[in-house]
């Protein structure tokens, strides 16, 4: 089956998630108001998540802080305002009604028994809205702990793969019918319906059973962020949901198609795996206003750099090496000389493309890019979609179609402004176009992705699933 | 006795199905409790309305269906951090205690989770540090065997030091003024730790600012020498298991003495024994509740005196039969009918343990081997099998308050961790009957004085 065919003939609504980044993903986001809210304040966190919940976005993603970017500048201290995912999601569980919670759990530094407890418990308190983002020590900040030695990336991923298998088994420890709860006879559970795990693997030995009842979803949504060939294999084998990101949207299509290809070689049906890509939308009623928001954010950084010659020198030196021409004689506000730009290497030309995408300024245009534009294209990472509501919707539509994606993850540039702007301005356009459906089917996060609750692997006889705990799921 | 006005501290030992093995079978018990977060939130609100210091979430890292008879609340539960954060969302003042075992945890994860919970709860988080006496956990964590006390405490000692250092890796937890901006971040630098120890080698800092309490409150429980040392050095609250007044006094004095050797003031560490109050408006009604709870316990077959699986470590006690009871009291009572009255001669012949068990039984049930209200062999079987998980007191609000006051004023307790036999009734009866009496006696606060758990405990931030 042609992948292209799938999305063009059967245009399913997109899955739209929200990645929680304290104060917003742009490094100047925290400076946009005189008194910025504290992202660790539970009321602030609640306000932000409620915006996404009320808009019926499919999920919020809590992922760990990742290593710093290539450049040491600009520093973004707001990244430290990141609550731990399981506690944050559980805090929000009973004060939200719809949104799923996908939380990272690192298989290099946590045992599968603990990961299974955390994820299954989160699924209970959210009535079936939990997801687990599998992370490994290969991509997280390095932290040599008790592993005795640094694991190779291959070992980190082998460990992850085994851990996911163990956790999946542990989730099935208790059959849905295990609870008898008969006060008269005193039988609380049926021990025959509680199953040991008896896992003996290369990295883990886990006897089981889990001490948490089967999660309402049965199997919780397993997600993985693709960052390398090794992670493509893990995603293709184990993940229900795959996150991809790339410095440029052109990078999405080949990665997505490789993941789907690998999944096929592992014998998986195409519709059991969803791929979503990060975007950073900046939206305003007009394209000019949207570009103005981006420029204004960058000006805040520029002011800092103007007062810090040492850092400015260092950053521009690094950029010069990256693009292949010496930029140091130039002032940050000076337009780039078109003649010299012909000497730019491939990196430099890619940055000019990013400048044009984000700001509309190009060499061919009368508004020639300035040195600062090139610099920000280099240091401000992310797939920025800067436009009016129709324009952002167009770009999402193109991105999803051309890369054969199932949806996108919004990383707001500034919180809450750009989250609010996206849900109030872009979501209605996507809904009108049939690309987003606020009436998601089902109540389980699995169901948002078109999957039903699976049979427990330990259930021998098929009996109607019922739930003793009054979960609405 | 000190001249300083001491304040009684109260916590709720929140086992969802109650701390009595058959609490869930009481007609009013909410028996589908362990995964019903709305119910758990409601019970937490009840004790918060009574200004309890904290709600205590225990943990166990294994499961076994056999526990349904001895201890169903320990068979399955929500993971404590997940439960705690949902409870924090439903409350605003009560401290929330999460049990986590360093033997099976990673210090960075634990520091992040406790700090995060402290932010989300605005300074109400607490970590109950246990090292795990439970052998079954090893099998779930890729271990060949259960670690001995020395290995567990070697790791725990270093673990708690690392966690404390990580909590402080952000020196300023309050948003500060920088120029014309109020900023939670600007100008605040981290001080990453660089720890090289026998067990851990760690460089790094928290992913989030230091917890609002600075030091998250630490609880500890245990009786071994290593445990007492850890508690005296690092704990703000010690949860003691003694049900006997003299033992409790000795333990209390020992911990406070050890704390002094670490340069700590005696009142900087609160010692809270467990207490199971069975309370009703009248003594007679309270005894009836106690008897009803015990009536649901099924006795074991007579063959064998070995304790059941994991029973002792979990407070489930020994075998529930006459053979085991005979062994405990030193009198052969096998062959007796469980529902028959105890022969007065049994008390005469009983050993010291047996004498003490009979005295306790009479204290709890107001029944004796003679007189109008008589003990049965079944009473003896249950009493012999019961493990020590804190004292039980059965009575009217005055009688229960007397017990609390006596321990509190005589060097045995700074407060109590209240074990609710069944939920939510045991919680409701304690908060509606005993708490008002404790307040009349000037022993317990009428409202919270501060916002954080450290405030409730009278500790500096």
mmCIF file of C-alpha atoms in Angstrom, chain A residues 63-240:
data_model
loop_
_atom_site.group_PDB
_atom_site.id
_atom_site.type_symbol
_atom_site.label_atom_id
_atom_site.label_comp_id
_atom_site.label_asym_id
_atom_site.label_seq_id
_atom_site.Cartn_x
_atom_site.Cartn_y
_atom_site.Cartn_z
ATOM 1 C CA UNK A 63 9.668 15.244 28.454
ATOM 2 C CA UNK A 64 12.963 15.851 30.189
ATOM 3 C CA UNK A 65 15.302 18.725 29.614
ATOM 4 C CA UNK A 66 17.685 17.736 26.875
ATOM 5 C CA UNK A 67 21.317 18.626 26.545
ATOM 6 C CA UNK A 68 22.171 22.187 25.630
ATOM 7 C CA UNK A 69 22.336 23.137 21.976
ATOM 8 C CA UNK A 70 25.615 23.469 20.125
ATOM 9 C CA UNK A 71 25.959 27.064 21.101
ATOM 10 C CA UNK A 72 26.181 28.083 24.693
ATOM 11 C CA UNK A 73 24.163 31.156 23.765
ATOM 12 C CA UNK A 74 21.433 32.076 24.250
ATOM 13 C CA UNK A 75 21.033 30.520 27.638
ATOM 14 C CA UNK A 76 17.475 29.666 28.524
ATOM 15 C CA UNK A 77 17.208 29.381 32.280
ATOM 16 C CA UNK A 78 13.483 28.783 31.962
ATOM 17 C CA UNK A 79 14.176 25.229 30.891
ATOM 18 C CA UNK A 80 14.882 24.554 34.546
ATOM 19 C CA UNK A 81 11.291 25.277 35.436
ATOM 20 C CA UNK A 82 10.295 21.835 34.382
ATOM 21 C CA UNK A 83 8.220 19.728 36.750
ATOM 22 C CA UNK A 84 8.877 16.000 36.809
ATOM 23 C CA UNK A 85 6.418 14.397 34.409
ATOM 24 C CA UNK A 86 4.652 11.747 36.466
ATOM 25 C CA UNK A 87 3.961 14.089 39.365
ATOM 26 C CA UNK A 88 2.900 16.911 37.034
ATOM 27 C CA UNK A 89 0.607 14.681 34.993
ATOM 28 C CA UNK A 90 -0.946 13.152 38.077
ATOM 29 C CA UNK A 91 -1.457 16.599 39.602
ATOM 30 C CA UNK A 92 -3.339 17.591 36.442
ATOM 31 C CA UNK A 93 -5.168 14.283 36.011
ATOM 32 C CA UNK A 94 -8.269 15.011 38.035
ATOM 33 C CA UNK A 95 -8.540 18.663 37.039
ATOM 34 C CA UNK A 96 -8.656 17.956 33.322
ATOM 35 C CA UNK A 97 -11.252 15.984 31.441
ATOM 36 C CA UNK A 98 -9.984 14.909 28.097
ATOM 37 C CA UNK A 99 -6.337 15.472 27.365
ATOM 38 C CA UNK A 100 -3.910 12.558 27.446
ATOM 39 C CA UNK A 101 -0.637 12.705 29.378
ATOM 40 C CA UNK A 102 2.495 11.307 27.785
ATOM 41 C CA UNK A 103 5.319 11.211 30.287
ATOM 42 C CA UNK A 104 8.936 10.256 29.832
ATOM 43 C CA UNK A 105 10.441 7.391 31.761
ATOM 44 C CA UNK A 106 14.088 6.542 31.241
ATOM 45 C CA UNK A 107 14.872 2.854 30.948
ATOM 46 C CA UNK A 108 18.552 3.399 31.651
ATOM 47 C CA UNK A 109 17.978 4.837 35.121
ATOM 48 C CA UNK A 110 14.711 3.291 36.276
ATOM 49 C CA UNK A 111 13.785 -0.344 36.712
ATOM 50 C CA UNK A 112 10.909 -1.751 34.640
ATOM 51 C CA UNK A 113 8.967 -2.641 37.788
ATOM 52 C CA UNK A 114 8.979 1.021 38.851
ATOM 53 C CA UNK A 115 8.193 2.252 35.339
ATOM 54 C CA UNK A 116 5.269 -0.157 35.128
ATOM 55 C CA UNK A 117 3.956 1.033 38.509
ATOM 56 C CA UNK A 118 4.224 4.695 37.556
ATOM 57 C CA UNK A 119 2.635 4.357 34.131
ATOM 58 C CA UNK A 120 -0.137 1.991 35.225
ATOM 59 C CA UNK A 121 -0.955 4.229 38.197
ATOM 60 C CA UNK A 122 -1.055 7.313 35.995
ATOM 61 C CA UNK A 123 -3.454 5.453 33.731
ATOM 62 C CA UNK A 124 -5.716 4.774 36.718
ATOM 63 C CA UNK A 125 -5.790 8.356 37.983
ATOM 64 C CA UNK A 126 -6.414 9.674 34.455
ATOM 65 C CA UNK A 127 -9.063 7.036 33.681
ATOM 66 C CA UNK A 128 -7.071 5.735 30.749
ATOM 67 C CA UNK A 129 -5.339 8.810 29.411
ATOM 68 C CA UNK A 130 -1.715 7.877 30.071
ATOM 69 C CA UNK A 131 1.175 7.408 27.685
ATOM 70 C CA UNK A 132 4.801 6.511 28.287
ATOM 71 C CA UNK A 133 7.566 8.226 26.342
ATOM 72 C CA UNK A 134 10.422 5.752 26.405
ATOM 73 C CA UNK A 135 13.726 7.578 26.813
ATOM 74 C CA UNK A 136 17.202 6.171 27.238
ATOM 75 C CA UNK A 137 20.527 7.258 28.613
ATOM 76 C CA UNK A 138 21.789 7.430 25.035
ATOM 77 C CA UNK A 139 20.002 10.721 24.406
ATOM 78 C CA UNK A 140 19.390 12.182 27.821
ATOM 79 C CA UNK A 141 22.005 14.207 29.598
ATOM 80 C CA UNK A 142 24.871 11.873 30.378
ATOM 81 C CA UNK A 143 24.755 10.546 33.867
ATOM 82 C CA UNK A 144 27.054 7.748 34.824
ATOM 83 C CA UNK A 145 25.346 6.221 37.754
ATOM 84 C CA UNK A 146 25.354 2.712 38.951
ATOM 85 C CA UNK A 147 25.741 1.181 35.603
ATOM 86 C CA UNK A 148 29.350 0.849 36.619
ATOM 87 C CA UNK A 149 30.505 2.088 33.260
ATOM 88 C CA UNK A 150 29.133 4.101 30.408
ATOM 89 C CA UNK A 151 26.845 1.984 28.287
ATOM 90 C CA UNK A 152 27.227 2.224 24.541
ATOM 91 C CA UNK A 153 24.227 3.609 22.642
ATOM 92 C CA UNK A 154 23.557 0.062 21.414
ATOM 93 C CA UNK A 155 23.407 -1.175 24.993
ATOM 94 C CA UNK A 156 21.125 1.665 26.079
ATOM 95 C CA UNK A 157 18.686 0.746 23.318
ATOM 96 C CA UNK A 158 18.922 -2.990 23.929
ATOM 97 C CA UNK A 159 18.105 -2.282 27.555
ATOM 98 C CA UNK A 160 15.193 -0.058 26.501
ATOM 99 C CA UNK A 161 13.803 -2.673 24.180
ATOM 100 C CA UNK A 162 13.883 -5.331 26.866
ATOM 101 C CA UNK A 163 12.422 -2.932 29.442
ATOM 102 C CA UNK A 164 9.436 -2.097 27.227
ATOM 103 C CA UNK A 165 8.706 -5.796 26.816
ATOM 104 C CA UNK A 166 8.850 -6.355 30.575
ATOM 105 C CA UNK A 167 6.646 -3.363 31.310
ATOM 106 C CA UNK A 168 4.070 -4.570 28.784
ATOM 107 C CA UNK A 169 3.992 -7.959 30.506
ATOM 108 C CA UNK A 170 3.692 -6.334 33.937
ATOM 109 C CA UNK A 171 0.698 -4.264 32.780
ATOM 110 C CA UNK A 172 -1.066 -7.552 32.072
ATOM 111 C CA UNK A 173 -0.300 -9.048 35.509
ATOM 112 C CA UNK A 174 -3.859 -8.585 36.664
ATOM 113 C CA UNK A 175 -6.748 -9.653 34.531
ATOM 114 C CA UNK A 176 -9.632 -7.207 34.471
ATOM 115 C CA UNK A 177 -11.707 -9.896 36.168
ATOM 116 C CA UNK A 178 -9.169 -10.495 38.951
ATOM 117 C CA UNK A 179 -11.192 -8.547 41.502
ATOM 118 C CA UNK A 180 -13.994 -10.479 43.172
ATOM 119 C CA UNK A 181 -14.586 -8.001 45.998
ATOM 120 C CA UNK A 182 -17.088 -10.210 47.773
ATOM 121 C CA UNK A 183 -17.538 -8.965 51.309
ATOM 122 C CA UNK A 184 -19.575 -11.999 52.317
ATOM 123 C CA UNK A 185 -17.046 -14.657 51.385
ATOM 124 C CA UNK A 186 -13.993 -12.493 52.046
ATOM 125 C CA UNK A 187 -12.604 -13.156 48.596
ATOM 126 C CA UNK A 188 -11.050 -9.937 47.418
ATOM 127 C CA UNK A 189 -9.263 -11.287 44.372
ATOM 128 C CA UNK A 190 -9.091 -14.419 42.300
ATOM 129 C CA UNK A 191 -5.465 -15.478 42.565
ATOM 130 C CA UNK A 192 -5.808 -17.516 39.371
ATOM 131 C CA UNK A 193 -6.299 -14.284 37.486
ATOM 132 C CA UNK A 194 -3.176 -12.600 38.813
ATOM 133 C CA UNK A 195 -0.117 -13.654 36.857
ATOM 134 C CA UNK A 196 3.569 -13.746 37.575
ATOM 135 C CA UNK A 197 5.882 -12.249 34.979
ATOM 136 C CA UNK A 198 8.860 -14.571 35.382
ATOM 137 C CA UNK A 199 11.008 -12.564 33.021
ATOM 138 C CA UNK A 200 14.654 -13.592 32.680
ATOM 139 C CA UNK A 201 16.451 -11.423 30.179
ATOM 140 C CA UNK A 202 19.822 -9.957 29.422
ATOM 141 C CA UNK A 203 19.312 -6.836 31.539
ATOM 142 C CA UNK A 204 16.364 -7.603 33.790
ATOM 143 C CA UNK A 205 14.936 -10.377 35.903
ATOM 144 C CA UNK A 206 11.412 -9.626 37.034
ATOM 145 C CA UNK A 207 9.262 -12.127 38.866
ATOM 146 C CA UNK A 208 6.048 -10.115 39.114
ATOM 147 C CA UNK A 209 3.153 -9.752 39.400
ATOM 148 C CA UNK A 210 2.819 -5.974 39.355
ATOM 149 C CA UNK A 211 1.185 -4.502 42.465
ATOM 150 C CA UNK A 212 -1.102 -2.311 40.388
ATOM 151 C CA UNK A 213 -4.357 -3.453 38.800
ATOM 152 C CA UNK A 214 -4.410 -3.636 35.023
ATOM 153 C CA UNK A 215 -4.465 -0.111 33.619
ATOM 154 C CA UNK A 216 -7.795 1.018 32.123
ATOM 155 C CA UNK A 217 -6.244 1.082 28.652
ATOM 156 C CA UNK A 218 -4.927 -2.432 29.089
ATOM 157 C CA UNK A 219 -1.794 -1.454 27.271
ATOM 158 C CA UNK A 220 -0.760 2.148 27.749
ATOM 159 C CA UNK A 221 0.264 4.173 24.696
ATOM 160 C CA UNK A 222 4.019 3.727 24.223
ATOM 161 C CA UNK A 223 5.790 6.626 22.569
ATOM 162 C CA UNK A 224 9.346 7.168 21.449
ATOM 163 C CA UNK A 225 11.256 10.136 20.131
ATOM 164 C CA UNK A 226 13.317 9.252 17.083
ATOM 165 C CA UNK A 227 16.785 10.733 17.166
ATOM 166 C CA UNK A 228 19.051 8.090 15.605
ATOM 167 C CA UNK A 229 19.025 4.841 13.647
ATOM 168 C CA UNK A 230 18.933 2.918 16.908
ATOM 169 C CA UNK A 231 15.914 4.854 18.044
ATOM 170 C CA UNK A 232 14.210 4.235 14.696
ATOM 171 C CA UNK A 233 14.459 0.516 15.356
ATOM 172 C CA UNK A 234 13.072 0.837 18.879
ATOM 173 C CA UNK A 235 10.236 3.037 17.628
ATOM 174 C CA UNK A 236 9.480 0.736 14.689
ATOM 175 C CA UNK A 237 9.304 -2.303 16.974
ATOM 176 C CA UNK A 238 7.686 -1.009 20.133
ATOM 177 C CA UNK A 239 6.069 2.400 19.781
ATOM 178 C CA UNK A 240 2.421 3.207 19.198
#
